[in-house]
Amino acid sequence: MMDLLTQNSFPMREWHIEHMEKTIIKYLTGISETASTWEKRQHRRYGTIANCIKQIEYDIKHGVTIDEVSGVLKKIKTDSAFESLRRTDSFYERFDEIERHFAPLKEKLALWHS
């Protein structure tokens, strides 16, 4: 009976974790050289660091933790599955932009919890 009354504060948490990962990877990948005019226009509109951060912050509001964001960033930086992504032009520049935004948030949380 207790299970029926348990509140799930973040019912789509798993979806938001997956969305956060896809958002980061999509931003780091950038746009392909063979992109159509429409794809280029969409990328100019939605492919910015500001939009990427806004999407990730939306996911954080829905249950994703800062530790999970930094975990995904660490996985992208070290995992061999992302080696081809790391070889793309401007990968490290884009990666540093995301990391610079979320690293201070992680430090603030660490100080707040101690």
mmCIF file of C-alpha atoms in Angstrom:
data_model
loop_
_atom_site.group_PDB
_atom_site.id
_atom_site.type_symbol
_atom_site.label_atom_id
_atom_site.label_comp_id
_atom_site.label_asym_id
_atom_site.label_seq_id
_atom_site.Cartn_x
_atom_site.Cartn_y
_atom_site.Cartn_z
ATOM 1 C CA MET A 1 0.000 0.000 0.000
ATOM 2 C CA MET A 2 2.886 2.393 0.765
ATOM 3 C CA ASP A 3 4.203 2.031 -2.797
ATOM 4 C CA LEU A 4 1.018 3.532 -4.168
ATOM 5 C CA LEU A 5 1.465 6.644 -2.052
ATOM 6 C CA THR A 6 5.140 7.206 -2.792
ATOM 7 C CA GLN A 7 5.589 10.419 -4.743
ATOM 8 C CA ASN A 8 7.867 10.402 -7.749
ATOM 9 C CA SER A 9 9.240 13.944 -7.914
ATOM 10 C CA PHE A 10 10.950 13.374 -11.256
ATOM 11 C CA PRO A 11 8.869 10.899 -13.267
ATOM 12 C CA MET A 12 10.872 11.395 -16.490
ATOM 13 C CA ARG A 13 14.311 11.595 -14.889
ATOM 14 C CA GLU A 14 15.833 8.864 -17.074
ATOM 15 C CA TRP A 15 14.590 10.616 -20.210
ATOM 16 C CA HIS A 16 16.171 13.882 -19.071
ATOM 17 C CA ILE A 17 19.508 12.162 -18.381
ATOM 18 C CA GLU A 18 19.484 10.751 -21.902
ATOM 19 C CA HIS A 19 18.412 14.135 -23.330
ATOM 20 C CA MET A 20 21.258 15.888 -21.491
ATOM 21 C CA GLU A 21 23.791 13.428 -22.954
ATOM 22 C CA LYS A 22 22.404 13.865 -26.475
ATOM 23 C CA THR A 23 22.405 17.664 -26.106
ATOM 24 C CA ILE A 24 26.063 17.730 -25.068
ATOM 25 C CA ILE A 25 27.117 15.338 -27.839
ATOM 26 C CA LYS A 26 25.137 17.278 -30.441
ATOM 27 C CA TYR A 27 26.754 20.556 -29.370
ATOM 28 C CA LEU A 28 30.239 19.050 -29.361
ATOM 29 C CA THR A 29 29.715 17.463 -32.771
ATOM 30 C CA GLY A 30 28.741 20.721 -34.432
ATOM 31 C CA ILE A 31 27.381 20.740 -37.966
ATOM 32 C CA SER A 32 28.498 18.536 -40.824
ATOM 33 C CA GLU A 33 30.181 19.975 -43.891
ATOM 34 C CA THR A 34 27.438 18.538 -46.080
ATOM 35 C CA ALA A 35 24.583 20.186 -44.172
ATOM 36 C CA SER A 36 21.666 21.575 -46.129
ATOM 37 C CA THR A 37 20.674 25.238 -46.002
ATOM 38 C CA TRP A 38 17.855 24.394 -43.607
ATOM 39 C CA GLU A 39 20.218 22.448 -41.317
ATOM 40 C CA LYS A 40 22.663 25.360 -41.303
ATOM 41 C CA ARG A 41 19.888 27.786 -40.398
ATOM 42 C CA GLN A 42 18.677 25.492 -37.611
ATOM 43 C CA HIS A 43 22.236 25.149 -36.325
ATOM 44 C CA ARG A 44 22.709 28.937 -36.244
ATOM 45 C CA ARG A 45 19.465 29.236 -34.319
ATOM 46 C CA TYR A 46 19.753 26.311 -31.896
ATOM 47 C CA GLY A 47 23.385 25.147 -32.015
ATOM 48 C CA THR A 48 24.790 27.838 -29.721
ATOM 49 C CA ILE A 49 26.411 27.383 -26.315
ATOM 50 C CA ALA A 50 23.577 29.422 -24.785
ATOM 51 C CA ASN A 51 20.965 27.046 -26.143
ATOM 52 C CA CYS A 52 22.977 24.003 -25.055
ATOM 53 C CA ILE A 53 23.279 25.348 -21.503
ATOM 54 C CA LYS A 54 19.588 26.256 -21.427
ATOM 55 C CA GLN A 55 18.654 22.701 -22.444
ATOM 56 C CA ILE A 56 20.952 21.153 -19.812
ATOM 57 C CA GLU A 57 19.617 23.487 -17.101
ATOM 58 C CA TYR A 58 16.087 22.441 -18.081
ATOM 59 C CA ASP A 59 17.131 18.816 -17.600
ATOM 60 C CA ILE A 60 18.665 19.695 -14.206
ATOM 61 C CA LYS A 61 15.324 21.172 -13.123
ATOM 62 C CA HIS A 62 13.786 17.807 -13.959
ATOM 63 C CA GLY A 63 16.076 15.601 -11.897
ATOM 64 C CA VAL A 64 19.488 15.452 -13.553
ATOM 65 C CA THR A 65 22.260 16.207 -11.071
ATOM 66 C CA ILE A 66 25.387 18.286 -11.619
ATOM 67 C CA ASP A 67 27.398 15.141 -10.839
ATOM 68 C CA GLU A 68 25.676 13.356 -13.722
ATOM 69 C CA VAL A 69 26.479 16.245 -16.069
ATOM 70 C CA SER A 70 30.142 16.189 -15.042
ATOM 71 C CA GLY A 71 30.108 12.380 -15.321
ATOM 72 C CA VAL A 72 28.951 12.602 -18.934
ATOM 73 C CA LEU A 73 31.598 15.233 -19.658
ATOM 74 C CA LYS A 74 34.277 13.012 -18.099
ATOM 75 C CA LYS A 75 33.040 10.015 -20.100
ATOM 76 C CA ILE A 76 33.199 12.015 -23.346
ATOM 77 C CA LYS A 77 36.698 13.242 -22.525
ATOM 78 C CA THR A 78 38.140 9.805 -21.672
ATOM 79 C CA ASP A 79 36.022 7.014 -23.198
ATOM 80 C CA SER A 80 37.362 5.433 -26.376
ATOM 81 C CA ALA A 81 33.822 5.388 -27.818
ATOM 82 C CA PHE A 82 34.058 9.178 -28.219
ATOM 83 C CA GLU A 83 37.517 9.232 -29.796
ATOM 84 C CA SER A 84 36.194 10.240 -33.223
ATOM 85 C CA LEU A 85 34.218 13.064 -31.605
ATOM 86 C CA ARG A 86 37.362 14.333 -29.874
ATOM 87 C CA ARG A 87 39.124 14.509 -33.251
ATOM 88 C CA THR A 88 36.602 16.956 -34.742
ATOM 89 C CA ASP A 89 37.515 20.590 -35.291
ATOM 90 C CA SER A 90 36.910 22.863 -32.311
ATOM 91 C CA PHE A 91 35.957 19.947 -30.020
ATOM 92 C CA TYR A 92 38.139 21.103 -27.142
ATOM 93 C CA GLU A 93 37.033 24.715 -27.510
ATOM 94 C CA ARG A 94 33.354 23.674 -27.294
ATOM 95 C CA PHE A 95 34.079 21.189 -24.515
ATOM 96 C CA ASP A 96 35.814 23.869 -22.439
ATOM 97 C CA GLU A 97 32.809 26.185 -22.875
ATOM 98 C CA ILE A 98 30.464 23.606 -21.374
ATOM 99 C CA GLU A 99 32.909 22.637 -18.653
ATOM 100 C CA ARG A 100 33.515 26.286 -17.676
ATOM 101 C CA HIS A 101 29.800 26.762 -17.144
ATOM 102 C CA PHE A 102 29.114 23.665 -15.026
ATOM 103 C CA ALA A 103 32.377 23.324 -13.039
ATOM 104 C CA PRO A 104 31.600 26.332 -10.774
ATOM 105 C CA LEU A 105 28.113 24.939 -10.109
ATOM 106 C CA LYS A 106 29.634 21.648 -8.970
ATOM 107 C CA GLU A 107 32.058 23.490 -6.674
ATOM 108 C CA LYS A 108 29.224 25.565 -5.166
ATOM 109 C CA LEU A 109 27.229 22.404 -4.468
ATOM 110 C CA ALA A 110 30.247 20.754 -2.852
ATOM 111 C CA LEU A 111 30.726 23.746 -0.553
ATOM 112 C CA TRP A 112 27.005 23.903 0.220
ATOM 113 C CA HIS A 113 26.862 20.205 1.175
ATOM 114 C CA SER A 114 29.935 20.337 3.421
#
